XYZ file of C-alpha atoms in Angstrom:
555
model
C 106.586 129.240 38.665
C 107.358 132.623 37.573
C 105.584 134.571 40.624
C 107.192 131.943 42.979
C 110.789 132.932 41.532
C 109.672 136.176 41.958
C 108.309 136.390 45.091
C 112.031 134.933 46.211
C 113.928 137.779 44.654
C 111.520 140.313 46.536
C 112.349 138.703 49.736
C 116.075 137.919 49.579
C 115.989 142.023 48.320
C 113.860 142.910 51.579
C 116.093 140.470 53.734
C 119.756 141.854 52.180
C 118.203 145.657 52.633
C 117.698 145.005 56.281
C 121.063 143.882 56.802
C 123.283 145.319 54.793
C 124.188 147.921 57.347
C 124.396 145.583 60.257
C 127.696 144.364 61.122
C 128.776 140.691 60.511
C 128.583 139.777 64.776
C 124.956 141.317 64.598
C 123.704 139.251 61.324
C 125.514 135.568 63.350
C 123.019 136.646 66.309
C 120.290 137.291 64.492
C 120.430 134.513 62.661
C 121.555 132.122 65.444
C 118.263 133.521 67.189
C 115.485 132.769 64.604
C 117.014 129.222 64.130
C 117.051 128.596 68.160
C 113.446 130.576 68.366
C 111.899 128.531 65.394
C 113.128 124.953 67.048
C 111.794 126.204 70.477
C 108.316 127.519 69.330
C 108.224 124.004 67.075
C 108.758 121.805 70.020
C 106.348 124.198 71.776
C 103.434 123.287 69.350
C 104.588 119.582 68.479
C 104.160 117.893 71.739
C 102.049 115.225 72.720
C 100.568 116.962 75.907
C 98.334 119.987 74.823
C 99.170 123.210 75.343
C 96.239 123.947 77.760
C 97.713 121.444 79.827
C 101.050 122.324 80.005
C 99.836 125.876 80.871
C 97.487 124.762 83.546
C 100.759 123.121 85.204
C 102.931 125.952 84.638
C 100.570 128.602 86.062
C 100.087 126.183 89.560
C 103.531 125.288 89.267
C 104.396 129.361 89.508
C 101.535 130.067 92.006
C 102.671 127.508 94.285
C 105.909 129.443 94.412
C 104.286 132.105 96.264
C 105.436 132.607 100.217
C 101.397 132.617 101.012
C 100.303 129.687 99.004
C 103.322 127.978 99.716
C 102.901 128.300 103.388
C 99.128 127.305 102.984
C 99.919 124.373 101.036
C 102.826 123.330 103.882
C 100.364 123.846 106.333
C 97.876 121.437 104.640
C 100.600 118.807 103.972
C 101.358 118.672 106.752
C 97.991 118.361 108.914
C 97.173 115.504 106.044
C 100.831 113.745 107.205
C 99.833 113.692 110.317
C 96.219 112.378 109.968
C 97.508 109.641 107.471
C 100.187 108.916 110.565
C 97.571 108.601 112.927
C 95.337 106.420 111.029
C 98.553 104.321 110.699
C 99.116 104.273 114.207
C 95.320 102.970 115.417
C 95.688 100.120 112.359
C 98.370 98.487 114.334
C 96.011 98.245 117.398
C 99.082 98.324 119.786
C 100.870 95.710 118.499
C 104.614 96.528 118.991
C 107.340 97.302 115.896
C 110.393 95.665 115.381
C 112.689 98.171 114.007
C 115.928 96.171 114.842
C 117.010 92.630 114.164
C 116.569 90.708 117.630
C 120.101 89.781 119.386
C 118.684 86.393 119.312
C 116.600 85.186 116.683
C 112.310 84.618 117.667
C 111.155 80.785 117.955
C 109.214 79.336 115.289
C 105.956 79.813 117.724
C 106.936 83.215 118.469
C 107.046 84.443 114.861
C 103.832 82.029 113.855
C 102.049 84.645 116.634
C 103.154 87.870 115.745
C 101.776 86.463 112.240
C 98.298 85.437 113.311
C 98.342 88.650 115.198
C 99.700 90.768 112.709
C 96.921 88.708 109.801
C 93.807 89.832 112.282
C 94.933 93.943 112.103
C 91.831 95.553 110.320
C 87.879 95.659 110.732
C 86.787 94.500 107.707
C 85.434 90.795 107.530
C 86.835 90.021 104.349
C 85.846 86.382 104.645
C 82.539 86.934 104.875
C 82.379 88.695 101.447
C 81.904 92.509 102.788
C 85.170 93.717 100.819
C 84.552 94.802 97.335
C 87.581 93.144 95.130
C 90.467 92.360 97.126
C 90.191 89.121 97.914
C 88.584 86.867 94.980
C 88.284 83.503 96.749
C 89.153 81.681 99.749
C 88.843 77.874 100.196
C 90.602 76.778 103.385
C 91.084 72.909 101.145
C 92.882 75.584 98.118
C 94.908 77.629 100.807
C 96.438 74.182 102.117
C 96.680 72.809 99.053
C 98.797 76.530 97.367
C 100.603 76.511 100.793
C 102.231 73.135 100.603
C 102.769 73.563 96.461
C 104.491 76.812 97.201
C 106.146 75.602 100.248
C 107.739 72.796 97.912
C 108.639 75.368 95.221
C 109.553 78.434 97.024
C 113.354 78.095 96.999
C 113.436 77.421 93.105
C 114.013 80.348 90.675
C 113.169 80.076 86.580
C 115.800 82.606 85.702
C 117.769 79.465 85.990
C 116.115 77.177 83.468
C 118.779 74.363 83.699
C 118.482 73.684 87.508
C 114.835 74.306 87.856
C 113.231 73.398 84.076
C 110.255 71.591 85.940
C 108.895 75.306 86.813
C 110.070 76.759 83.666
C 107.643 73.963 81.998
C 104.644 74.972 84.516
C 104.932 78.303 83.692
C 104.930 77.276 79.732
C 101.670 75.524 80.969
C 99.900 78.077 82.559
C 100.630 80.357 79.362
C 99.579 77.940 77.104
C 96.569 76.948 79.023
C 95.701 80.736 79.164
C 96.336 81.500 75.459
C 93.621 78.292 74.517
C 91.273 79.937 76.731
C 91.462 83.246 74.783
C 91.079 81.748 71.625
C 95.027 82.017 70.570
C 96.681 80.464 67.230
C 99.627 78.220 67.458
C 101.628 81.450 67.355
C 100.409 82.313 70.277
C 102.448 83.161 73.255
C 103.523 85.234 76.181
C 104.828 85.051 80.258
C 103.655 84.961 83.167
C 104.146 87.997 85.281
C 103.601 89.255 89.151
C 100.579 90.808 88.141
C 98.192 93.190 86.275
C 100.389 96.393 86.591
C 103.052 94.586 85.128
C 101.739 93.050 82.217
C 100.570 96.055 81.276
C 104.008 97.148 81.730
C 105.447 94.660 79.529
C 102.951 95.149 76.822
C 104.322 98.802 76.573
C 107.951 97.570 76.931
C 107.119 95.665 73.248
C 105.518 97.964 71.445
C 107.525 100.793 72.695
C 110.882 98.760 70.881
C 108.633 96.890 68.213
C 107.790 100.878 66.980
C 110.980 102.046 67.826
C 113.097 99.503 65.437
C 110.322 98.529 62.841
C 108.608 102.105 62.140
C 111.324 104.239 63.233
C 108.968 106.254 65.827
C 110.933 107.923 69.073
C 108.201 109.761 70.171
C 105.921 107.252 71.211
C 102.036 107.710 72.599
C 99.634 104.936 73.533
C 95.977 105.858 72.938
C 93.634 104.696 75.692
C 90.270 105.254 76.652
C 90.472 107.437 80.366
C 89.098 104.548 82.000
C 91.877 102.331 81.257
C 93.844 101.299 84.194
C 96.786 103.640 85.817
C 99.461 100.873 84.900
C 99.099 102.348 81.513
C 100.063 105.561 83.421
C 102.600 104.169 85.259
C 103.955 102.633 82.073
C 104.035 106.053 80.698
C 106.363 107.540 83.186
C 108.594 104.295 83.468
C 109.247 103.914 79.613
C 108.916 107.875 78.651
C 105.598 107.229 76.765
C 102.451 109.543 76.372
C 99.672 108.260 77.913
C 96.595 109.918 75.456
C 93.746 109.608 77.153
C 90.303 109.520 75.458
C 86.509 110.207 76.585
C 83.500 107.864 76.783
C 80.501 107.258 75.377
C 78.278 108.667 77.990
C 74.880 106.655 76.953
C 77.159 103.441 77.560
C 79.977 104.584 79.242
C 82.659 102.658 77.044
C 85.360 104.172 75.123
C 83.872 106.702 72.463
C 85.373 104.981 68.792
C 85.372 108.248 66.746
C 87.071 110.310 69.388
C 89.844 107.274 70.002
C 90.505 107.184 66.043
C 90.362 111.455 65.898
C 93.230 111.026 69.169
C 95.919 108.301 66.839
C 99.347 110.264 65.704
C 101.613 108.988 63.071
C 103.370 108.144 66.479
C 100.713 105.932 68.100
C 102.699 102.451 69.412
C 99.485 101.041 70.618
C 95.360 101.144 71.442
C 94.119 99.763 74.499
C 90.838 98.494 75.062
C 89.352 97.158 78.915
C 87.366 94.508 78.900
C 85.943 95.218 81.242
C 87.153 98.659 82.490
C 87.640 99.178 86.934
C 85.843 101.938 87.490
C 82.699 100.853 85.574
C 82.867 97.079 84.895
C 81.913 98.167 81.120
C 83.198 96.414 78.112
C 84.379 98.914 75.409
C 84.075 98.039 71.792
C 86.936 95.697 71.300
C 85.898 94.567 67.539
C 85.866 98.295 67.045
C 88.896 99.165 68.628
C 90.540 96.175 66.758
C 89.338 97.382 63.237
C 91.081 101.062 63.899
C 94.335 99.084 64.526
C 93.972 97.109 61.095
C 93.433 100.525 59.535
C 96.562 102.188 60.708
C 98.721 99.613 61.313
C 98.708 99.709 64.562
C 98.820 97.283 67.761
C 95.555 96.715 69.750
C 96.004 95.380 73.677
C 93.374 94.021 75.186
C 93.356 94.992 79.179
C 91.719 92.280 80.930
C 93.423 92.365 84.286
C 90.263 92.446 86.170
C 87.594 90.149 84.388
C 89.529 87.792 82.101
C 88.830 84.676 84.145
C 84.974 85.995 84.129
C 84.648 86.675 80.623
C 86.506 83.691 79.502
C 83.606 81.715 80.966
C 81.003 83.950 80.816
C 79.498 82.036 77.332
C 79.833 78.686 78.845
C 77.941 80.050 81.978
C 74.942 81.392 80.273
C 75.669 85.103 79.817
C 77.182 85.475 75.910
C 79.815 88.668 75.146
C 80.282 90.741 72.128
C 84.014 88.746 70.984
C 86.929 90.505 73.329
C 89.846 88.179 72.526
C 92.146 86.697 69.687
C 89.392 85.862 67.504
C 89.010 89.566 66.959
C 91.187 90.338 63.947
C 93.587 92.983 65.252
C 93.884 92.031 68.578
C 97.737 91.454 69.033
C 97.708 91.575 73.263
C 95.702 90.439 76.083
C 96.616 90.734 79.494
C 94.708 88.551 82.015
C 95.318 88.657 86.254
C 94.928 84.698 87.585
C 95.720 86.202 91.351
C 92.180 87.759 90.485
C 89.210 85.704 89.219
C 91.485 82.859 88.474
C 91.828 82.187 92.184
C 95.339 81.990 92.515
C 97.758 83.442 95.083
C 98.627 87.357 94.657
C 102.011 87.698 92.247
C 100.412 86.049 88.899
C 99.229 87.285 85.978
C 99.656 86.287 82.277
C 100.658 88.590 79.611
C 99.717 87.114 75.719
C 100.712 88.195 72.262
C 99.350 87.222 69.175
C 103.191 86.578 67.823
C 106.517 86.185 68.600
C 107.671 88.941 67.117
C 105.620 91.030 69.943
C 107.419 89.216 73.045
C 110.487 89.223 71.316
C 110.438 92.599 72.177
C 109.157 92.260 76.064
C 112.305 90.656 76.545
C 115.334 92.030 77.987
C 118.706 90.927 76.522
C 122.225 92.031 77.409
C 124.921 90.024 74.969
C 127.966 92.092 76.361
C 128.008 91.907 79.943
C 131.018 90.116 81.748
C 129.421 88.504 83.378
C 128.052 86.387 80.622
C 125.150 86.631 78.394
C 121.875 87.574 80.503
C 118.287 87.322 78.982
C 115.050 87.708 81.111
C 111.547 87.708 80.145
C 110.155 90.711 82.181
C 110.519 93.487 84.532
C 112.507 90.815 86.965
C 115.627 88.843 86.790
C 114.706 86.271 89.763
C 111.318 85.065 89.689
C 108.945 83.294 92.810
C 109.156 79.446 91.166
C 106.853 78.930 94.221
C 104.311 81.431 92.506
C 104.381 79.733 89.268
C 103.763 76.356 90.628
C 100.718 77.445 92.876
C 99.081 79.325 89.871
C 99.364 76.180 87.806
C 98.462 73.826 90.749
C 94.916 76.240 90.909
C 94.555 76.192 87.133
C 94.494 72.655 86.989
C 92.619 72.030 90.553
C 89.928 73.994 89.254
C 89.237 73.259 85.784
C 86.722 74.479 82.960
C 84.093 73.540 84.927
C 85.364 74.630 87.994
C 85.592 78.191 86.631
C 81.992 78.209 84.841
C 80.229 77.202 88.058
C 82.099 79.827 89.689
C 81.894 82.505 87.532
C 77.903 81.712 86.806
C 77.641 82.467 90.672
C 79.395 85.478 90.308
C 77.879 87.210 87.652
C 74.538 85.665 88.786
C 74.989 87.321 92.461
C 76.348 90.623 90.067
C 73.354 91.015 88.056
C 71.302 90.522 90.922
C 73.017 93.227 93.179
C 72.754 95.187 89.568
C 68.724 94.946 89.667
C 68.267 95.614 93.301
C 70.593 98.827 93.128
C 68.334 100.301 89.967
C 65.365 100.240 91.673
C 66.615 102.452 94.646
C 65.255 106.581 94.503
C 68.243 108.982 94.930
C 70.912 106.553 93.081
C 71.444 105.708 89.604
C 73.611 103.088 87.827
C 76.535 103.962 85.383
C 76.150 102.342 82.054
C 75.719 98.344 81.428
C 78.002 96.311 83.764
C 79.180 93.509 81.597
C 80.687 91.203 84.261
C 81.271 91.350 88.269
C 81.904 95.041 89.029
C 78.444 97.881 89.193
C 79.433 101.478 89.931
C 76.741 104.174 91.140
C 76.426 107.481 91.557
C 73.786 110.290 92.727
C 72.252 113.489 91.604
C 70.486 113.808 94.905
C 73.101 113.771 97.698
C 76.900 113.440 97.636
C 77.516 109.751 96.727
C 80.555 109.458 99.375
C 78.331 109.901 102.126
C 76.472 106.567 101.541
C 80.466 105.149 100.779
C 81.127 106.678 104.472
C 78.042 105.160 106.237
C 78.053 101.529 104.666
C 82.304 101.751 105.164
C 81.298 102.289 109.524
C 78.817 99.417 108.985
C 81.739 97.326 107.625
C 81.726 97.151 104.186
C 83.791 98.137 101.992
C 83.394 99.891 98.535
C 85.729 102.139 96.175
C 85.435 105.177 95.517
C 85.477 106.558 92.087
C 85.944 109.980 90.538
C 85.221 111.973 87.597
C 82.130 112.078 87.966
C 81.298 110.968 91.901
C 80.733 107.796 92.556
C 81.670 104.423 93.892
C 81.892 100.817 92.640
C 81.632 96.957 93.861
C 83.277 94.548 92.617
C 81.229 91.421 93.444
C 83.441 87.863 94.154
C 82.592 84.564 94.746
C 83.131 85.870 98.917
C 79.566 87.546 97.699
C 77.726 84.667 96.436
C 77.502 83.362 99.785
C 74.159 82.993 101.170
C 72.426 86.062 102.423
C 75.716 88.529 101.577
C 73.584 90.233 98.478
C 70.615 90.542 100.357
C 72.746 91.987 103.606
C 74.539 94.746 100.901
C 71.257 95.855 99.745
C 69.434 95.812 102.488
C 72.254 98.541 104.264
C 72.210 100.277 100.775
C 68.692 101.101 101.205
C 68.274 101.660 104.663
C 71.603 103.906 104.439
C 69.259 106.034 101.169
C 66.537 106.288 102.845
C 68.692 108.111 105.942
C 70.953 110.255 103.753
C 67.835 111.165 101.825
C 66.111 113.072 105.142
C 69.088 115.578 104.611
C 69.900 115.334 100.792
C 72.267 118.585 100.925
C 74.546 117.701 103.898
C 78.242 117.603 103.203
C 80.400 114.286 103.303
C 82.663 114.551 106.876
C 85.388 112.868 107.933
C 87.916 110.752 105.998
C 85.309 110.502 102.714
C 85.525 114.221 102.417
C 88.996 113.828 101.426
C 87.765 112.632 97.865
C 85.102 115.214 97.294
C 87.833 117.951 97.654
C 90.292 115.469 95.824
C 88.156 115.630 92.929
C 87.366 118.903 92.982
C 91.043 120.773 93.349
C 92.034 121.994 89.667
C 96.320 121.832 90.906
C 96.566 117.879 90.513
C 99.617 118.013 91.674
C 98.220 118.613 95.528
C 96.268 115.241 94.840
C 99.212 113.495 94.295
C 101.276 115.332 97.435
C 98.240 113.868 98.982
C 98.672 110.542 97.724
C 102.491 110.708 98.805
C 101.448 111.481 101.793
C 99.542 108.232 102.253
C 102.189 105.832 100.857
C 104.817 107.307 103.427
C 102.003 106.161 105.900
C 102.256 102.655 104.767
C 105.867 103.043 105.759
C 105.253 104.277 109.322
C 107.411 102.767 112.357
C 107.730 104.547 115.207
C 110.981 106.900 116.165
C 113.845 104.963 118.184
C 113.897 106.010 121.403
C 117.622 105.299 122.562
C 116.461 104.715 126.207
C 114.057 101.719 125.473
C 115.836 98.490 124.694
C 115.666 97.347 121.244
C 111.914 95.062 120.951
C 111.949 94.638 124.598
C 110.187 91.492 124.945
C 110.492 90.323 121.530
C 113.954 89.136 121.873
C 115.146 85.508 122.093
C 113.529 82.337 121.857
């Protein structure tokens, strides 16, 4: 204690020697300085995204500032605008924009042909199960039977529970019905939502406020293997979370455990676990995943957007899972897409919690408003009542049986397409597909070359990244006769052609992803992406001269 007193006196001696000749102004400055330098250079070190990245986007950040680059990069932009324009263009086939509200309004035949004729824009035959994902089922008995349930619902809104309490109770249903399916307790509970993206949302809506009022914690991160879907990241940037990302297990190509526990922070809201993950169709270790949240008190959300009405079957249809859901101690979320494998119309998806205290927290609640007290259970205030009822009208249509049989074809007509694709020279297989979706890659030849040639012969496949490679994700549109057979039968044919020229660069559009993936400024892959999504937006310029929808007008 002595040599610590000591040491003290020497420096408060040093200090007072250096600035005993300085002038009062000069020591405020100083001093004002180190405070403001030692806060900056701690925030510096202290935040969540390293400091290699931060650097990496600073330096591309500056360089881009450069007249040369700069005009390069406006160049590029803008040749990619106007291919992305183009493309937009040819997709509408010549079928004429309305830009401007007709003088009189269209007849009821009128509009129910610009719809047929709008519904057949696009080359792929998605009914005859060449699209990968997508579209999950199609019944023309289910579409008649969603269309008139919806049509009888679609003016009713759950928001307002006294004049509608008929859907509110469906919608209680279809969570409920969900929750037994997972395996939930009688605390078990949850919403329905329009889909995947935002569930996931929601999920990191409650934890984000469950951490922020019960642990204190303003700085939140979620930890998530890099495979986990980009709702997480969109999550991120809506609710001012860190998204920490963490590597797989190459051998299996799940989540690696020790690097996910080595990547948790005091200010870790949440873990995330796929099961199974998009790009791969691999289930990481949920069990595992589950444990590290008992250990550091922390929650554990299940993502099963994609394959939750697969896996939730997949034991009664012969093909057994390592546990995934509530009966997993730790497991406090599970979100679960029935637009998807539960066969519903797009807009639904269920979002679960192991307690009350976890939803309590999804909600939004404003107690001071004029305009009364306002409560709503997700992202929005109105809600599609005619949604609700069609996703409970397929639930029930369809049944536990319904769903085994269906999802015993698809994983059947999966592990089949699985089998074929491993036996093919020149393309390999990433890790163990669990459910409905196989991704595959090549060392021999640039894998978005065989994505380009089966694409022209009309199917269509996604394209992956980090490393190369694309992915199908097999429906029941696939276990139609012959539809396996036809997909492998173009794979290898398509191999065997590639392979007479193993080196020869991708061209055309599916080059676009090999130099996506291999530009180290991100932020020109998402000026890229921008690029696109102003596409989707396209209508022609007015021209003043032409009158408004010509022909379209009247009855």
């Amino acid at each position: 204690m002595d040599v610590v007193k000591e040491t003290g006196r020497l420096v408060a001696g040093r200090v007072n020697g250096a600035l005993q000749n300085r002038e009062p102004w000069q020591i405020v400055i100083f001093t004002t300085t180190t405070v403001l330098g030692g806060v900056w250079l701690w925030e510096f070190f202290n935040q969540e995204e390293s400091i290699v990245s931060r650097s990496k986007k600073y330096f591309f950040r500056m360089a881009r500032k450069v007249p040369y680059v700069q005009n390069k990069i406006t160049e590029e932009l803008d040749m990619r605008a106007k291919e992305f324009e183009d493309s937009a263009i040819k997709q509408s086939e010549g079928l004429p924009y309305i830009t401007h509200l007709p003088e009189l309004g269209l007849s009821d035949e009128k509009i129910l042909s610009l719809v047929d004729d709008h519904l057949k824009l696009g080359h792929y035959k998605w009914k005859e199960g060449r699209v990968s994902g997508a579209v999950y089922y199609y019944d023309p008995d289910l579409v008649a039977l969603t269309q008139t349930v919806y049509g009888r619902a679609s003016y009713t809104n759950p928001l307002h529970a006294d004049i509608f309490p008929g859907v509110c109770k469906m919608e209680a249903e279809v969570v409920r019905m969900t929750s037994n399916l997972f395996h939930g307790g009688p605390e078990t509970c949850g919403t329905m939502t329009t889909g995947g993206t935002e569930s996931l949302i929601m999920a990191c809506k409650a934890y984000r406020d469950y951490a922020r009022e019960e642990k204190g914690i303003t700085k939140p991160n979620i930890v998530m293997p890099v495979t986990a879907h980009s709702g997480f990241d969109k999550a991120a940037q809506y609710l001012k979370l860190h998204a920490k990302t963490v590597p797989l297990d190459r051998a299996t190509m799940a989540v690696d455990i020790q690097k996910m526990e080595a990547a948790i922070t005091k200010n870790t809201i949440m873990l995330v676990g796929s099961a199974p993950n998009y790009p791969y169709g691999t289930l990481d270790d949920i069990e595992a995943i589950a444990k590290l949240g008992l250990k550091y008190n922390i929650p554990v959300h299940v993502d099963a957007c994609l394959g939750g009405f697969v896996i939730i079957f997949m034991k009664r249809a012969g093909y057994p899972l390592p546990p995934f859901d509530f009966r997993v101690k730790g497991v406090t979320s599970i979100s679960a897409d029935t637009h998807k494998y539960g066969f519903a119309p797009k807009g639904s998806s269920v979002i679960l919690y192991s307690d009350k205290k976890y939803r309590h927290h999804q909600f939004t609640v404003t107690t001071d408003w004029p305009g009364g007290v306002y409560g709503s259970p997700s992202v929005n205030g109105s809600r599609a009542g005619g949604v609700i009822a069609a996703t409970w009208a397929t639930l029930v249509r369809f049944g536990l049986d319904g769903y085994t049989e269906a999802t015993k074809r698809i994983v059947d007509t999966a592990k089949y397409i699985e089998r074929g694709l491993r036996t093919m020279e020149g393309i390999y297989v990433l890790g163990q597909p669990a459910t409905s979706v196989i991704a595959f890659g090549s060392h021999t030849f640039d894998i978005y070359r065989l994505s380009g040639a089966l694409s022209a012969l009309g199917w269509n496949l996604n394209n992956l990244q980090f490393p190369p490679a694309c992915h199908i994700c097999v429906t029941f549109m696939h276990t139609r006769e012959g539809v396996a057979d036809s997909f492998l039968m173009d794979v290898r044919q398509q191999i065997a052609e590639i392979l007479k020229d193993p080196g020869k660069p991708v061209e055309g559009k599916m080059a676009i992803y090999g130099v996506a993936q291999s530009l180290p400024d991100r932020s020109l892959v998402g000026d890229f992406t921008r690029l696109f999504l102003d596409a989707m937006y396209y209508t022609p310029p007015v021209d003043k001269k032409t009158p408004k929808n010509g022909s379209l007008e009247g009855k």
